[in-house]
Coordinates of C-alpha atoms in Angstrom, one line a residue:
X266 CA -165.7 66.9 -32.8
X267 CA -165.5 63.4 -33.3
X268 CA -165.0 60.8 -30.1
X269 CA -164.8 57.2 -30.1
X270 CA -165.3 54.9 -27.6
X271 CA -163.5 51.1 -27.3
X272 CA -165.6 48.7 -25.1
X273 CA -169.2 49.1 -24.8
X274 CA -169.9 47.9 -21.1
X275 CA -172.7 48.7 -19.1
X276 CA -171.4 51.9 -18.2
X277 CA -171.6 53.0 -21.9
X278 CA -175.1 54.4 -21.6
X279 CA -173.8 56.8 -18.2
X280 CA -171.0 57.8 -20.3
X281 CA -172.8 58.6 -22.9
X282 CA -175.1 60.8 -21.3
X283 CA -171.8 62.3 -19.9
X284 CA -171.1 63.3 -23.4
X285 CA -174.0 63.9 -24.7
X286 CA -175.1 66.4 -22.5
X287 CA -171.9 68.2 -21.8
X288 CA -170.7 71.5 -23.8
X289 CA -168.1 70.0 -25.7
X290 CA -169.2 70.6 -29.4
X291 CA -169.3 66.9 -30.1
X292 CA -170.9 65.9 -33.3
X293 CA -170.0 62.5 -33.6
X294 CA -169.7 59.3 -30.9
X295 CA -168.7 56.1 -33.0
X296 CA -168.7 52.9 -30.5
X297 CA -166.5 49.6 -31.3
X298 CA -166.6 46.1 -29.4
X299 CA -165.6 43.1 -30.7
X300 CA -169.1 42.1 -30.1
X301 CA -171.2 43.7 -32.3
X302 CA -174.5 42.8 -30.8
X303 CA -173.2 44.8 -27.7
X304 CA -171.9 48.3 -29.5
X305 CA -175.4 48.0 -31.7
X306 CA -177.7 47.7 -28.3
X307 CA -175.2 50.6 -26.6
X308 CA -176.1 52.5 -29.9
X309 CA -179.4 52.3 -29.5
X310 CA -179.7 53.5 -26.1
X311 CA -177.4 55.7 -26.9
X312 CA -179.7 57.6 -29.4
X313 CA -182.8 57.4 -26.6
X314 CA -180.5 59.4 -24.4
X315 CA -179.7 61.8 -26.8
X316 CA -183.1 62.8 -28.6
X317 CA -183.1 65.9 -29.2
X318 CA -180.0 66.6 -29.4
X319 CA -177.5 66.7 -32.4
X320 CA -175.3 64.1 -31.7
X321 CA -174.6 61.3 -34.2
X322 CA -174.4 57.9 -32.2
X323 CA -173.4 54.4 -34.1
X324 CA -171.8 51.4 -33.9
X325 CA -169.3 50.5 -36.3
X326 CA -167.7 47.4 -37.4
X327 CA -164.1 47.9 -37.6
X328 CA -161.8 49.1 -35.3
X329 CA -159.4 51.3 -37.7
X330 CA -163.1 53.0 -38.9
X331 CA -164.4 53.7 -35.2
X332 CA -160.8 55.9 -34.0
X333 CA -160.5 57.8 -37.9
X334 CA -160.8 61.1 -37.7
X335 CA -161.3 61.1 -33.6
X336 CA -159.9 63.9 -31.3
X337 CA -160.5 61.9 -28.4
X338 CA -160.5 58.0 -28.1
X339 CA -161.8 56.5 -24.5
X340 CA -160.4 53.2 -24.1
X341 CA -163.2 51.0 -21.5
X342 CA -162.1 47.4 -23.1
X343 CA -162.8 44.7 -20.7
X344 CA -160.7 41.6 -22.3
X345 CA -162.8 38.5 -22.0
X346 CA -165.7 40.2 -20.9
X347 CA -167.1 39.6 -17.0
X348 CA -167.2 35.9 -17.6
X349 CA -163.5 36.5 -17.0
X350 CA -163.5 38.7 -15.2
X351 CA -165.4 35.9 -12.3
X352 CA -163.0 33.0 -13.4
X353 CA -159.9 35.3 -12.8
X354 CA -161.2 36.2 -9.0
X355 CA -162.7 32.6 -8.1
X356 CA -159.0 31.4 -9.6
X357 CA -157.6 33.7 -6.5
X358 CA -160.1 33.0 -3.6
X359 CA -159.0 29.4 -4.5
X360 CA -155.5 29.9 -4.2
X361 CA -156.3 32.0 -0.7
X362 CA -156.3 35.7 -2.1
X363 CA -159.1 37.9 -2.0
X364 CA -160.8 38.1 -5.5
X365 CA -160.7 41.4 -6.8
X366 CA -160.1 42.7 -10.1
X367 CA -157.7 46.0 -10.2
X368 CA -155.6 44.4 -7.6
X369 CA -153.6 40.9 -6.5
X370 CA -154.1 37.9 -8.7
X371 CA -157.0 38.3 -10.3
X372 CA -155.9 42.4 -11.4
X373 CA -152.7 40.5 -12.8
X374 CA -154.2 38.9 -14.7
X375 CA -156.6 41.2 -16.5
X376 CA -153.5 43.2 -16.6
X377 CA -151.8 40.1 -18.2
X378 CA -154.9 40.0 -21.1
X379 CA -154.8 43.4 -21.5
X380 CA -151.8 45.2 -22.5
X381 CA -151.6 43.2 -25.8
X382 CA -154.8 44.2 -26.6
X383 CA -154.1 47.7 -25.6
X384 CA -151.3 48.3 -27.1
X385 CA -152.9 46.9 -30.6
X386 CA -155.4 49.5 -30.4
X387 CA -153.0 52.5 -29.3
X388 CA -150.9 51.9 -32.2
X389 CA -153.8 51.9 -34.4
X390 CA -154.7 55.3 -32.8
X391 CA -151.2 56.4 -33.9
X392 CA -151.9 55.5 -37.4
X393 CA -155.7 56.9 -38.2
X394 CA -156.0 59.7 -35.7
X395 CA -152.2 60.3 -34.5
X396 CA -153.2 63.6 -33.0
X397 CA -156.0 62.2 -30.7
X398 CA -156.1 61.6 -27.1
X399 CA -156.5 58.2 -25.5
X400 CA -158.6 58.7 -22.5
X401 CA -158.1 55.6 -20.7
X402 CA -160.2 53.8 -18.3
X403 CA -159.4 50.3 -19.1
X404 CA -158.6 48.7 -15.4
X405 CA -155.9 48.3 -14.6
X406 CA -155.7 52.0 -14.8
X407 CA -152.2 52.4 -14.2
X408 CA -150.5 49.5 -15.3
X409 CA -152.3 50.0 -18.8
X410 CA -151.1 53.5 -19.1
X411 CA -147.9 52.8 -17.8
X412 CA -148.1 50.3 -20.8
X413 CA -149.7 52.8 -23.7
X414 CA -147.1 55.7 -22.5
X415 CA -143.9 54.1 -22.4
X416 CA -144.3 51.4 -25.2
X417 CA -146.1 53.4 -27.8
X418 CA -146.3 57.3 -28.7
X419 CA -149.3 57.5 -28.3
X420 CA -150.6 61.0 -26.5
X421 CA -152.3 59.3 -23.3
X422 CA -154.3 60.1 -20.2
X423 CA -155.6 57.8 -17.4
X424 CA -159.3 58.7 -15.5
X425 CA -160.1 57.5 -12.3
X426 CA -163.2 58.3 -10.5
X427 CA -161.9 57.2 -7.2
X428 CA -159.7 60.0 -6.1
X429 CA -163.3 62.6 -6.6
X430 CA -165.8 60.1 -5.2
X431 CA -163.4 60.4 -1.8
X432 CA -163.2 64.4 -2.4
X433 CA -166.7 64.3 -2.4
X434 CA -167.6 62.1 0.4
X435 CA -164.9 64.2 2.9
X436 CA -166.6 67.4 1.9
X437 CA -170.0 65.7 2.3
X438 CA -168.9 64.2 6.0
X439 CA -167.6 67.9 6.5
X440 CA -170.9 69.5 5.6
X441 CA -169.4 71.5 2.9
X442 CA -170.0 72.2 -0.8
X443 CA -167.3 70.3 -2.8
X444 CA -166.0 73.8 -4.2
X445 CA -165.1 75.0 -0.7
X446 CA -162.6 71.8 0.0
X447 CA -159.5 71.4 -1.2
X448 CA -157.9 67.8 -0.8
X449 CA -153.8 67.4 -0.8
X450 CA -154.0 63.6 -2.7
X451 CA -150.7 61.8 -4.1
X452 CA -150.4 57.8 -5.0
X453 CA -150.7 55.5 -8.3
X454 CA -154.1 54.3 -9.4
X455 CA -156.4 52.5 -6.7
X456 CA -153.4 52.9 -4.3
X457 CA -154.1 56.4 -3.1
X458 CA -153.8 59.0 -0.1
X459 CA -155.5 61.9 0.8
X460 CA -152.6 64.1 3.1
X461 CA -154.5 67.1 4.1
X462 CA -158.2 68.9 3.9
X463 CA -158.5 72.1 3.9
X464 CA -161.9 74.0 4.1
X465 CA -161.7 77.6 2.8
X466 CA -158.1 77.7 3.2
X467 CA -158.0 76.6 6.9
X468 CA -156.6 73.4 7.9
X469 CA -159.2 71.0 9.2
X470 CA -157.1 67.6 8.8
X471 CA -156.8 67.1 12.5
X472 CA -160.3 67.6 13.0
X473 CA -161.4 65.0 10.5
X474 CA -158.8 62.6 11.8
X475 CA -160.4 62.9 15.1
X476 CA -164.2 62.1 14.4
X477 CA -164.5 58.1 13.9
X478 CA -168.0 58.6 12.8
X479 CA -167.0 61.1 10.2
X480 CA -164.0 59.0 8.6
X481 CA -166.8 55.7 8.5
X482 CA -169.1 58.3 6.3
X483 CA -166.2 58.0 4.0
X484 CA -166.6 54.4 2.4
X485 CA -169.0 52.7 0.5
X486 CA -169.2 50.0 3.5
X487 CA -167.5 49.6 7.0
X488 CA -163.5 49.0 5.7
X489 CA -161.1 51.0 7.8
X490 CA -161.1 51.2 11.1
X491 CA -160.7 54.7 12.2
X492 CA -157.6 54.7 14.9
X493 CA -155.6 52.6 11.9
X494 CA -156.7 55.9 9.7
X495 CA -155.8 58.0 12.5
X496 CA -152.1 56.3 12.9
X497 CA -151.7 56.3 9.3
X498 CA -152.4 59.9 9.4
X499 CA -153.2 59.8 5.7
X500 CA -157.2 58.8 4.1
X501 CA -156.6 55.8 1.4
X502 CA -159.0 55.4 -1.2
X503 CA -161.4 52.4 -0.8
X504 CA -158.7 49.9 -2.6
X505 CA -156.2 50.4 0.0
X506 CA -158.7 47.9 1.9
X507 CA -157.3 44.9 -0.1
X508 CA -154.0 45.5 0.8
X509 CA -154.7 46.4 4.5
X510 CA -157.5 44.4 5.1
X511 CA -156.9 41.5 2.7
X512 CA -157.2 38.6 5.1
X513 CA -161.2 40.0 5.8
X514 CA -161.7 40.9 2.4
X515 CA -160.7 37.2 1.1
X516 CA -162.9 35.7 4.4
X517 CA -165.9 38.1 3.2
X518 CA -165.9 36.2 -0.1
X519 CA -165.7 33.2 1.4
X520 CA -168.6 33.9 4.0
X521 CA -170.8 35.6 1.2
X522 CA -169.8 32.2 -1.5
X523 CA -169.4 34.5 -4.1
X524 CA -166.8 36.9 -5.3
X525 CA -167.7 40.8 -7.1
X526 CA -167.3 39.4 -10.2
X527 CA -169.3 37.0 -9.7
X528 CA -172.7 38.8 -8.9
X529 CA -171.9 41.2 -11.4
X530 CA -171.9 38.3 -14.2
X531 CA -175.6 37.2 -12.8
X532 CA -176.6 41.0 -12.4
X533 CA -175.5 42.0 -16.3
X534 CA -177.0 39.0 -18.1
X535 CA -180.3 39.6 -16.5
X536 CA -180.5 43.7 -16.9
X537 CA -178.8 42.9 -21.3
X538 CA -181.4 40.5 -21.7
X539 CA -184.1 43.3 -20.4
X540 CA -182.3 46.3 -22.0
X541 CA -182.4 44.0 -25.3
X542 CA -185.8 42.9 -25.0
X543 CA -186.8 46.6 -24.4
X544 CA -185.5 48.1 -27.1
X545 CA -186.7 45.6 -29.6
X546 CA -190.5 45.8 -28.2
X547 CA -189.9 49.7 -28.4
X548 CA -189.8 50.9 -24.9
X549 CA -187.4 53.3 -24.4
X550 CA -188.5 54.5 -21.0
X551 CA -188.7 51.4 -19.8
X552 CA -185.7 50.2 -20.6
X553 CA -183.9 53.1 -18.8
X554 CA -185.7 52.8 -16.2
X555 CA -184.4 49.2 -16.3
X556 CA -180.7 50.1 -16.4
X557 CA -181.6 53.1 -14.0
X558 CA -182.4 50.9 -11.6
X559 CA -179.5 48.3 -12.7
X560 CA -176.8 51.1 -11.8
X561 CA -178.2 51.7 -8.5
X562 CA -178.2 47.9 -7.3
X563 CA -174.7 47.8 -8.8
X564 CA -173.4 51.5 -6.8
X565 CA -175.7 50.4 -3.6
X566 CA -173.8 47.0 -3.2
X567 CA -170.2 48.7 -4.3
X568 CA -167.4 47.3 -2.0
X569 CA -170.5 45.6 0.8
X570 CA -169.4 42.4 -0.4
X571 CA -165.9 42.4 0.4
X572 CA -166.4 44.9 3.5
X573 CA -169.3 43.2 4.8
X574 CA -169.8 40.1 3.3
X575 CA -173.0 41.7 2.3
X576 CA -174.4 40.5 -1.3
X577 CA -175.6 42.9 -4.5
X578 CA -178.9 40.6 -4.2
X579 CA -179.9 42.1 -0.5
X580 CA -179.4 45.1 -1.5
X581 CA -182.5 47.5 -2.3
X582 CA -182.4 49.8 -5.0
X583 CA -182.3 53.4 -3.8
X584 CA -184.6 55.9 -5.4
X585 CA -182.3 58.1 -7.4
X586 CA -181.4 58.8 -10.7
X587 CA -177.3 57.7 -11.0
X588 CA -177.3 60.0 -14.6
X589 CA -177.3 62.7 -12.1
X590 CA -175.0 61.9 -9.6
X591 CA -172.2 64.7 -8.8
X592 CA -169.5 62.2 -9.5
X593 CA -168.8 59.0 -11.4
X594 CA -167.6 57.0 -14.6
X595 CA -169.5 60.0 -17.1
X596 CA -168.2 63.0 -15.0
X597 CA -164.5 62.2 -14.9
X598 CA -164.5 61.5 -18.4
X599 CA -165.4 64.4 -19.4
X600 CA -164.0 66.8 -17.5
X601 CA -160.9 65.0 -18.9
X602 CA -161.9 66.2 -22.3
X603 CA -163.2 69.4 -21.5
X604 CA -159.6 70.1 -19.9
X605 CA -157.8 68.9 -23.1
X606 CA -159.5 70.8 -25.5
X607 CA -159.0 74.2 -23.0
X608 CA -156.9 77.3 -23.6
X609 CA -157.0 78.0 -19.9
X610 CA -155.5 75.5 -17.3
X611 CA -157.6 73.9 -15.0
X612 CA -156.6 71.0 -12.5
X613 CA -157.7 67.9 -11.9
X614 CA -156.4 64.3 -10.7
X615 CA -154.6 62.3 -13.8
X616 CA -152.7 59.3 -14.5
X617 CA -149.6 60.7 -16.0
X618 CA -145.8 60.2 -16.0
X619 CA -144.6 61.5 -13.0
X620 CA -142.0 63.8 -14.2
X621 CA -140.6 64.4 -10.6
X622 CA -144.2 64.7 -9.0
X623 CA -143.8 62.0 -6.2
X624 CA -139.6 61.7 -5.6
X625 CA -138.1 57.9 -5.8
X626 CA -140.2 56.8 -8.8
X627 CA -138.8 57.6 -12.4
X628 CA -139.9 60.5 -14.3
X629 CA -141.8 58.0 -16.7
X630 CA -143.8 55.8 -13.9
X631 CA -147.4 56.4 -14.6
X632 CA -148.6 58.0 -11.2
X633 CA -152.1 59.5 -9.8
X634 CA -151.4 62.8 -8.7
X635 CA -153.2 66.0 -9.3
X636 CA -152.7 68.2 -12.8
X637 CA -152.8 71.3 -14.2
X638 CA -154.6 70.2 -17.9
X639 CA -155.3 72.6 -21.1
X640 CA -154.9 71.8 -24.7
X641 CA -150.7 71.1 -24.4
X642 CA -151.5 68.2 -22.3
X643 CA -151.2 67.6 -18.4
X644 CA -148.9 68.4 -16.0
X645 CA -148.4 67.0 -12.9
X646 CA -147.9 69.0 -9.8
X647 CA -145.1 68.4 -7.1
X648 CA -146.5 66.0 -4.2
X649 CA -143.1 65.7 -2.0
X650 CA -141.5 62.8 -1.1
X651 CA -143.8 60.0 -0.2
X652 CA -144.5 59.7 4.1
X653 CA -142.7 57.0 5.4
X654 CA -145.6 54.9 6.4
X655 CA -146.9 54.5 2.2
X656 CA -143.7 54.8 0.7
X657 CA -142.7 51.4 0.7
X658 CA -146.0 50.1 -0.4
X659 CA -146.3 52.8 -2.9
X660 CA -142.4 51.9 -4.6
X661 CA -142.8 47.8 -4.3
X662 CA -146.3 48.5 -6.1
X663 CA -144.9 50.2 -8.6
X664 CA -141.8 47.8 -9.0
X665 CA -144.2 45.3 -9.3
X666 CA -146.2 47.5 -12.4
X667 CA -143.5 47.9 -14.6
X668 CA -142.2 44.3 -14.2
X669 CA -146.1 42.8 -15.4
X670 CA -146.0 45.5 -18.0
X671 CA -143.0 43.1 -19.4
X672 CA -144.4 39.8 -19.0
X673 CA -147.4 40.9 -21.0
X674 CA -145.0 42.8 -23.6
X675 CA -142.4 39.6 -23.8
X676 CA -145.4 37.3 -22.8
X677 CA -142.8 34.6 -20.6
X678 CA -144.6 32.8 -18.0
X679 CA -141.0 33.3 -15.8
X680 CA -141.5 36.8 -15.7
X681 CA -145.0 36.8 -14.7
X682 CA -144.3 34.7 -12.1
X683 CA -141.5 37.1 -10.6
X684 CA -143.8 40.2 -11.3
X685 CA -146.6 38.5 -9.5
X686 CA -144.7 37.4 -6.5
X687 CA -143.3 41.1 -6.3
X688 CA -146.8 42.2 -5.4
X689 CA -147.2 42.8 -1.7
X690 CA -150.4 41.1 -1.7
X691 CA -149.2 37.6 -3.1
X692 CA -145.2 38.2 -1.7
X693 CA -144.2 34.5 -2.6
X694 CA -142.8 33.1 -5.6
X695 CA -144.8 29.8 -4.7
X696 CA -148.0 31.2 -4.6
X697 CA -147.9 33.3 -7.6
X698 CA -146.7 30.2 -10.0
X699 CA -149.9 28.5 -8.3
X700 CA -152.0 30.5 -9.2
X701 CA -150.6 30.9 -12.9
X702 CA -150.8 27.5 -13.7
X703 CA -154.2 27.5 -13.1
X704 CA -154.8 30.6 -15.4
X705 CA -152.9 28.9 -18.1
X706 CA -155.7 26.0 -17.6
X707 CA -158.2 27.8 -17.4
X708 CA -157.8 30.8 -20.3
X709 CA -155.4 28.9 -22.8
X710 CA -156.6 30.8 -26.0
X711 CA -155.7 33.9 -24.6
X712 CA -152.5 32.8 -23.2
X713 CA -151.1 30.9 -26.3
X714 CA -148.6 32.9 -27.2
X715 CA -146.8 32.9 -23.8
X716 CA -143.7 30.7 -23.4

């Protein structure tokens, strides 16, 4: 089996690993990013990681040659590149919105750059390898799925390893092995809700709800405080922070002078120019230990800056090796693929059409729900109607999806103004052209085309 993978990140070496070492009979990994210096070092580390084994790793030069002949194609473009990325979230914490890059401003407009891009690439999918999956992961999530599914035909999936990192942490709180927990989790991506926990069939919800200190075990850093979880009567995800807490997480930036993007600009020149210098002096082991230790400043300091105000560059490294972490970028991809190429159903937590899973939405709105998955594809189970205390936040969200998917597809400034002054975050038609008239300064080559 043949997979190729578009956008070679610094994640690409923890996916890889992923796919390396998992029993999925792949032969082949081709890698494609339209800078080539990047796919060829990701290559190289690639083959360290997987000596021994039989895997084929390389980077190749053309798009149309990297997806031929693949039966699964794992989308992780980053259009721009972190550089970006910064400019997009300093752009909002100017214009008074926290700077984050899946949601408000800053996620419009990588959703803005993106879909093009995305689109280009699904439709080459449909040409060279029209029977392969498109795993995506390209942020944002949804939108871009929302995009692939409903503009191209294109077979599509979108992964997430939010939804399992919260799994994880309630059955860690609740002292139990993840197998013994079962989570009841609706939403779209990075706007989820866990509704119920049950531990061995018994209902343990209340109980959860209850214990402050176990609900603060369940966040990266200090971002909900437990009697609003406890009124709420649902667990978000960590992203619900930026649209509960968005006043603190825009004031965090401000206190810390620095936004995520940022830090993670400074943090990935510094570990590309060790990883490159590594490989050419011929030091494999130290270069992973390198990116080893890369990974676990970048997971330590994950959501401390806008929860805390707390910097990547106090954080210490833990001692722990993030290829063998129980969750993650690696894991959810594939188990994604090893539930696609399965006779037998298994479940999991997609981005699919919804299909009648979460009532209100229409049947083609990408939503985050959990799956039955085998080789005919996923299926989405029913969640219910929505609580009333999410569903409006879930339905304006998702109004406010499909309307960006057309700006980026009609590319009209007009549009992306109203789609951006939809979302609950920016909620003013002011603001929103604001800030797109200084993305328009600031990114003109990628925003030519829009009238």
């Amino acid at each position: 089996m043949k997979i190729s993978v578009l956008g070679c990140g610094l994640r690409t070496p923890l996916l890889l690993h992923g796919l390396i070492h998992a029993d999925l009979g792949i032969a082949h990994i081709a890698l494609y990013d339209n800078d080539s210096a990047q796919s060829r070092l990701m290559a190289q580390l690639g083959a360290e990681l997987a000596a021994g084994a039989t895997v084929r790793i390389e980077a190749v030069a053309a798009v149309e040659e990297t997806i031929k002949d693949s039966a699964f194609v794992i989308s992780s473009i980053r259009v721009g590149n972190m550089e970006t990325r910064a400019a997009d979230e300093r752009i909002a914490l100017e214009c008074g919105f926290a700077g984050q890059e899946t949601t408000g401003p800053a996620g419009f407009a990588m959703a803005l750059r993106t879909i093009p891009v995305a689109l280009e690439y699904a439709r080459i999918v449909l040409q060279v390898a029209p029977e392969a999956w498109i795993v995506n992961f390209t942020n944002p999530a949804g939108i871009v799925t929302q995009a692939i599914s409903s503009q191209t035909k294109a077979k599509v999936v979108g992964i997430c390893d939010t939804p399992a990192e919260l799994f994880h942490q309630i059955a860690r709180a609740l002292g139990e092995p993840p197998e013994n927990v079962r989570c009841d989790y609706f939403g779209l991506n990075h706007l989820g809700w866990v509704r119920s926990v049950r531990v061995r069939g018994s209902d343990v919800t209340d109980k959860l709800l209850e214990e402050g200190h176990l609900l603060r075990r369940l966040y990266p850093a200090d971002l909900f405080d437990p009697a609003f979880i406890r009124t709420l009567r649902l667990i978000p995800t960590e992203y619900l922070f930026f649209y509960y807490n968005h006043l603190r997480a825009r004031d965090n930036q401000l206190r810390a002078g620095v936004t995520r993007g940022e830090e993670l600009n400074i943090l990935n020149r510094q570990v590309l120019e060790r990883l490159q210098s590594g490989i050419e002096a011929g030091d494999p082991t130290g270069t992973l230990d390198a990116y080893k230790r890369y990974l676990n400043r970048r997971n330590a300091s994950y959501m401390r800056l806008d929860g805390e105000a707390q910097s990547a560059f106090a954080v210490a490294d833990p001692d722990w090796d993030p290829f063998l972490g129980a969750t993650g970028y690696h894991r959810i991809a594939v188990e994604a693929i090893r539930g696609l190429t399965n006779v037998r159903s298994g479940s999991m937590v997609l981005n699919v059409p919804n299909r009648g899973s979460i009532e209100g939405l229409h049947p083609e709105d990408i939503v985050e729900v959990p799956c039955t998955v085998d080789r005919s594809g996923a299926l989405p189970l029913a969640c219910g109607p929505p609580p009333d205390s999410v569903k409006g936040l879930l339905m304006s969200v998702k109004h406010f999806e499909r309307m960006t998917i057309e700006a980026a597809v009609r590319q009209r400034w007009d549009l992306a103004a109203f789609a951006l002054s939809l979302n609950p975050i920016v909620a003013s038609w002011e603001a929103s052209r604001r800030f797109l008239e200084r993305l328009a300064e600031a990114d003109r080559g990628c925003f030519s085309n829009f009238t």
